[in-house]
Structure formats: structure tokens, C-alpha cells
Tab-separated table of C-alpha atoms in Angstrom:
chain	number	residue	atom	x	y	z
A	1	MET	CA	214.776	-13.772	70.831
A	2	LYS	CA	211.739	-13.457	73.111
A	3	LYS	CA	209.497	-13.132	70.059
A	4	LEU	CA	210.994	-16.287	68.495
A	5	LEU	CA	210.577	-18.186	71.760
A	6	CYS	CA	206.939	-17.124	71.933
A	7	ILE	CA	206.323	-18.289	68.355
A	8	LEU	CA	207.972	-21.649	69.033
A	9	THR	CA	205.899	-22.096	72.192
A	10	VAL	CA	202.660	-21.404	70.310
A	11	LEU	CA	203.705	-23.744	67.476
A	12	ALA	CA	204.492	-26.525	69.951
A	13	ALA	CA	201.067	-26.103	71.566
A	14	VAL	CA	199.348	-26.280	68.166
A	15	LEU	CA	201.263	-29.413	67.181
A	16	SER	CA	200.462	-31.019	70.511
A	17	SER	CA	196.772	-30.211	70.007
A	18	CYS	CA	196.878	-31.756	66.533
A	19	ASN	CA	198.482	-34.909	67.893
A	20	ASP	CA	195.758	-35.216	70.553
A	21	TYR	CA	192.935	-34.900	67.992
A	22	GLU	CA	191.162	-38.158	67.150
A	23	THR	CA	189.553	-38.606	63.783
A	24	TYR	CA	186.388	-40.622	63.315
A	25	GLY	CA	188.575	-43.335	61.815
A	26	ASP	CA	190.755	-43.328	64.936
A	27	LYS	CA	187.681	-43.687	67.145
A	28	LYS	CA	186.309	-46.555	65.038
A	29	GLU	CA	189.651	-48.348	65.277
A	30	LYS	CA	189.631	-47.880	69.054
A	31	GLU	CA	186.085	-49.290	69.140
A	32	ARG	CA	187.074	-52.337	67.072
A	33	ASN	CA	190.042	-52.988	69.356
A	34	ALA	CA	187.866	-52.626	72.471
A	35	ILE	CA	185.283	-55.088	71.112
A	36	ALA	CA	188.017	-57.573	70.141
A	37	LYS	CA	189.539	-57.341	73.624
A	38	PHE	CA	186.135	-57.783	75.272
A	39	ILE	CA	185.444	-60.870	73.152
A	40	SER	CA	188.841	-62.326	74.034
A	41	ASP	CA	188.631	-61.489	77.749
A	42	SER	CA	185.088	-62.947	77.929
A	43	SER	CA	186.094	-66.168	76.084
A	44	ILE	CA	183.343	-65.567	73.536
A	45	VAL	CA	183.180	-67.932	70.557
A	46	VAL	CA	181.997	-66.012	67.485
A	47	ILE	CA	179.966	-67.985	64.934
A	48	THR	CA	178.831	-66.963	61.461
A	49	GLU	CA	175.277	-66.338	60.364
A	50	ASP	CA	175.439	-69.525	58.264
A	51	GLN	CA	176.392	-71.581	61.320
A	52	PHE	CA	173.653	-69.830	63.323
A	53	LYS	CA	171.098	-70.881	60.692
A	54	GLN	CA	172.462	-74.448	60.572
A	55	GLN	CA	171.959	-74.633	64.356
A	56	GLY	CA	168.285	-73.688	63.996
A	57	MET	CA	168.756	-70.005	64.864
A	58	THR	CA	170.333	-70.856	68.214
A	59	THR	CA	173.601	-70.137	69.982
A	60	ASP	CA	175.231	-72.712	72.258
A	61	VAL	CA	175.430	-71.005	75.651
A	62	SER	CA	177.628	-73.803	77.058
A	63	LYS	CA	180.257	-72.801	74.484
A	64	ASN	CA	179.564	-69.078	75.003
A	65	GLU	CA	178.658	-68.665	71.339
A	66	PHE	CA	177.651	-65.304	69.887
A	67	VAL	CA	176.544	-64.919	66.279
A	68	LYS	CA	177.907	-61.873	64.459
A	69	PHE	CA	175.555	-60.194	61.989
A	70	ASP	CA	177.659	-58.847	59.134
A	71	LYS	CA	175.087	-56.264	58.049
A	72	ASN	CA	175.068	-54.296	61.304
A	73	GLY	CA	178.043	-55.593	63.321
A	74	VAL	CA	175.876	-56.700	66.264
A	75	TYR	CA	176.905	-59.826	68.189
A	76	MET	CA	174.065	-61.813	69.804
A	77	GLN	CA	173.745	-64.733	72.184
A	78	ILE	CA	170.291	-66.196	72.810
A	79	VAL	CA	170.360	-67.333	76.437
A	80	ARG	CA	166.655	-68.253	76.441
A	81	SER	CA	164.345	-68.173	73.445
A	82	GLY	CA	161.420	-67.398	75.750
A	83	CYS	CA	157.863	-68.564	76.161
A	84	GLY	CA	154.765	-67.628	74.231
A	85	THR	CA	155.016	-66.655	70.563
A	86	GLU	CA	157.176	-64.536	68.294
A	87	LEU	CA	155.970	-61.102	67.269
A	88	GLY	CA	153.537	-61.401	64.388
A	89	THR	CA	154.695	-60.190	60.994
A	90	THR	CA	152.289	-57.259	61.261
A	91	GLU	CA	151.814	-56.609	64.944
A	92	SER	CA	152.096	-53.808	67.484
A	93	THR	CA	152.533	-54.416	71.193
A	94	SER	CA	154.391	-53.259	74.298
A	95	LEU	CA	157.309	-55.140	75.804
A	96	VAL	CA	158.695	-55.004	79.311
A	97	CYS	CA	162.495	-54.922	79.192
A	98	ARG	CA	164.921	-55.512	82.033
A	99	TYR	CA	168.556	-54.981	81.242
A	100	ARG	CA	172.120	-54.176	82.270
A	101	GLU	CA	174.311	-51.915	80.129
A	102	TYR	CA	178.112	-52.142	80.152
A	103	ASN	CA	180.315	-49.554	78.438
A	104	ILE	CA	182.980	-51.656	76.706
A	105	LEU	CA	185.226	-48.710	75.904
A	106	ASN	CA	185.255	-47.340	79.458
A	107	ASP	CA	185.093	-50.770	81.123
A	108	THR	CA	182.216	-49.831	83.404
A	109	THR	CA	178.551	-50.630	84.030
A	110	GLN	CA	176.651	-47.559	82.856
A	111	THR	CA	172.908	-48.065	83.408
A	112	TRP	CA	170.639	-50.894	84.558
A	113	ASN	CA	167.157	-51.743	85.770
A	114	ASP	CA	167.589	-55.428	86.672
A	115	THR	CA	167.726	-55.016	90.451
A	116	PRO	CA	164.838	-55.266	92.956
A	117	ASN	CA	164.623	-51.505	93.472
A	118	PHE	CA	163.524	-51.158	89.842
A	119	ALA	CA	160.955	-53.971	90.051
A	120	ALA	CA	158.023	-51.585	89.919
A	121	SER	CA	159.420	-49.419	87.120
A	122	PRO	CA	160.846	-51.532	84.270
A	123	ASP	CA	161.562	-50.081	80.857
A	124	VAL	CA	158.579	-50.353	78.530
A	125	MET	CA	159.086	-50.463	74.782
A	126	LYS	CA	156.266	-49.877	72.329
A	127	ILE	CA	157.086	-51.859	69.191
A	128	THR	CA	155.624	-52.461	65.751
A	129	ARG	CA	156.681	-55.175	63.344
A	130	ASN	CA	155.939	-54.887	59.648
A	131	ASN	CA	157.420	-58.044	58.123
A	132	ALA	CA	161.210	-57.659	58.528
A	133	THR	CA	161.021	-54.031	59.708
A	134	PHE	CA	160.810	-53.165	63.403
A	135	THR	CA	160.133	-49.698	64.818
A	136	ALA	CA	160.121	-48.997	68.531
A	137	SER	CA	160.242	-46.326	71.215
A	138	PHE	CA	160.657	-46.335	74.972
A	139	THR	CA	157.688	-44.953	76.866
A	140	SER	CA	159.155	-45.202	80.384
A	141	GLY	CA	162.091	-46.519	82.373
A	142	VAL	CA	165.819	-45.969	82.849
A	143	MET	CA	166.741	-46.021	79.150
A	144	TYR	CA	163.979	-43.488	78.523
A	145	THR	CA	165.285	-41.266	81.341
A	146	PHE	CA	168.942	-41.384	80.279
A	147	TYR	CA	168.722	-41.552	76.488
A	148	GLY	CA	165.216	-40.559	75.464
A	149	GLY	CA	162.532	-42.474	73.621
A	150	SER	CA	164.603	-43.802	70.730
A	151	VAL	CA	165.380	-47.529	71.022
A	152	PRO	CA	168.899	-48.573	69.944
A	153	ALA	CA	168.695	-50.478	66.667
A	154	GLY	CA	170.809	-53.220	68.226
A	155	TRP	CA	168.055	-53.964	70.754
A	156	LEU	CA	165.672	-54.865	67.915
A	157	VAL	CA	167.933	-57.488	66.329
A	158	PRO	CA	166.936	-60.367	68.690
A	159	LEU	CA	163.211	-59.832	68.188
A	160	THR	CA	163.278	-61.799	64.947
A	161	TYR	CA	164.538	-64.865	66.805
A	162	VAL	CA	162.943	-64.920	70.280
A	163	LYS	CA	159.438	-65.278	71.695
A	164	VAL	CA	157.866	-62.498	73.719
A	165	GLY	CA	155.175	-64.055	75.872
A	166	ARG	CA	154.590	-63.892	79.620
A	167	PRO	CA	155.526	-66.835	81.866
A	168	GLN	CA	152.404	-68.711	82.939
A	169	SER	CA	154.110	-71.308	85.141
A	170	PHE	CA	157.307	-71.857	87.111
A	171	ASP	CA	158.914	-73.805	84.259
A	172	GLU	CA	158.451	-70.955	81.758
A	173	ASN	CA	160.818	-68.025	81.344
A	174	CYS	CA	160.867	-64.820	79.347
A	175	ALA	CA	163.346	-64.381	76.504
A	176	LYS	CA	166.888	-63.414	77.471
A	177	VAL	CA	169.729	-62.278	75.213
A	178	ARG	CA	173.243	-60.901	75.433
A	179	LEU	CA	174.360	-58.333	72.881
A	180	ILE	CA	177.491	-56.498	71.816
A	181	VAL	CA	176.236	-53.347	70.111
A	182	PRO	CA	178.610	-51.135	68.087
A	183	HIS	CA	178.072	-47.377	68.140
A	184	SER	CA	176.288	-47.384	64.788
A	185	GLN	CA	173.509	-49.541	66.275
A	186	GLY	CA	173.404	-47.866	69.684
A	187	HIS	CA	171.687	-44.898	71.293
A	188	ALA	CA	172.633	-41.276	70.573
A	189	THR	CA	175.320	-41.209	73.283
A	190	ALA	CA	176.971	-44.301	71.827
A	191	SER	CA	176.748	-42.949	68.298
A	192	SER	CA	178.126	-39.485	69.030
A	193	ASN	CA	181.026	-40.830	71.116
A	194	VAL	CA	181.757	-43.931	68.987
A	195	MET	CA	181.238	-46.239	71.978
A	196	PRO	CA	180.305	-49.940	71.920
A	197	PHE	CA	178.052	-51.371	74.624
A	198	TYR	CA	177.353	-54.830	75.997
A	199	TYR	CA	173.800	-55.631	77.122
A	200	VAL	CA	172.012	-58.393	78.959
A	201	ILE	CA	168.276	-57.990	78.238
A	202	THR	CA	165.044	-59.849	78.940
A	203	PHE	CA	161.866	-59.258	76.918
A	204	GLN	CA	158.278	-60.094	77.767
A	205	ARG	CA	154.874	-58.817	76.733
A	206	GLN	CA	153.301	-56.195	78.919
A	207	MET	CA	149.961	-57.156	80.451
């Protein structure tokens, strides 16, 4: 009787462990649900790429529009297109990035560098554009410290559509975007844990 009880106890523990196990599919479904909830809770209006193009590659901030890119699943809102010029089709430069990162799945702000105490140490991204292909790496900053040099692919999506100059007067501003980045377009932590992140980012050329 004791032996049977022991076997049943072990079997129950194994079954419980199996029930607690999440497959990759389960995690992706949880991510999709978290993104959908975030969009709903934030009153975001999702527009198609066709509508984005019809609007001149802009999103209406007054309507809280985000365009969803079907190829990579990234959602983008252009808050400010920025001053200066777009990256040249074959150009390498360094960009200063200030940002705030929000973990959608855990409902918490995770990292940031957009406060005065980080004013002297912004994230710097070295980037190269070769026609439609962008490659980039962080050389310093909070993202570099927490996640290493690799730039999330989602961060590169806006750089086709914004300008990356430096403000020369009070009426000029650097480019600013808001992004919802699924794990497949995020950093290694996002990818390995199937976590989506929301970002607010500004870009400007480094001096």
C-alpha cells in the first residue's frame, strides 16, 4: 500500500510538472494576447501599411495611430519625423538614442536613459545603411550595458521613415517614435523569453 501511494505521489508530481510546462506555441499565444491587451488598454488605432503609404508615410498622433508591418510584426508610431535628412542609401554614421523600455508581458518599465541623470551618457548606435538593409551595434549606454552590442531589429524599422539630423534651432526637434516590438524583433532577452516590449525612442546624429 505504501509503495502504491509513493508511485501515485510521484505520478501526480510528474503530471503537475507537465501541466506547468509552456511550449513555444503557448508563449507566442501569451505574447499575442499581451500585445492585443496593451493595444486595447492604450486606445491604439492600428492602420495598415497601405493606409500608412496613402498618408505619406505618416501616422496621425492625434488619433494614436500605429502602423503594423506584416513582415516583422512591429507596430510603429512616428511622433516626430525629425530634422535634418534621412540616412543615405549607402551611409555609415553614429546615432544618439534616448529611450524608455516597457515590458508588455510583465507590465513594468524595464530600462531607460531618458532622464536627466543619463544626460551625459546616452546610448550610441553605430549604423550602416546599404539600400534597404540596415546593420547596427551599440557602442555605449544602458542598452549596451544590459543587453550587449546587438541592436534589436525592431529599433531599425523607423530609420527608413525618419530624419536623423541635429536640432539647430529651438523650433527643430530630433526624430521620435513609439514602437511595439515582438520577441522575434527584440534583443536576446526578449527573444529567449518570448517577451514583447514597448519603446519610446528619439534618434539624432552624433556630433
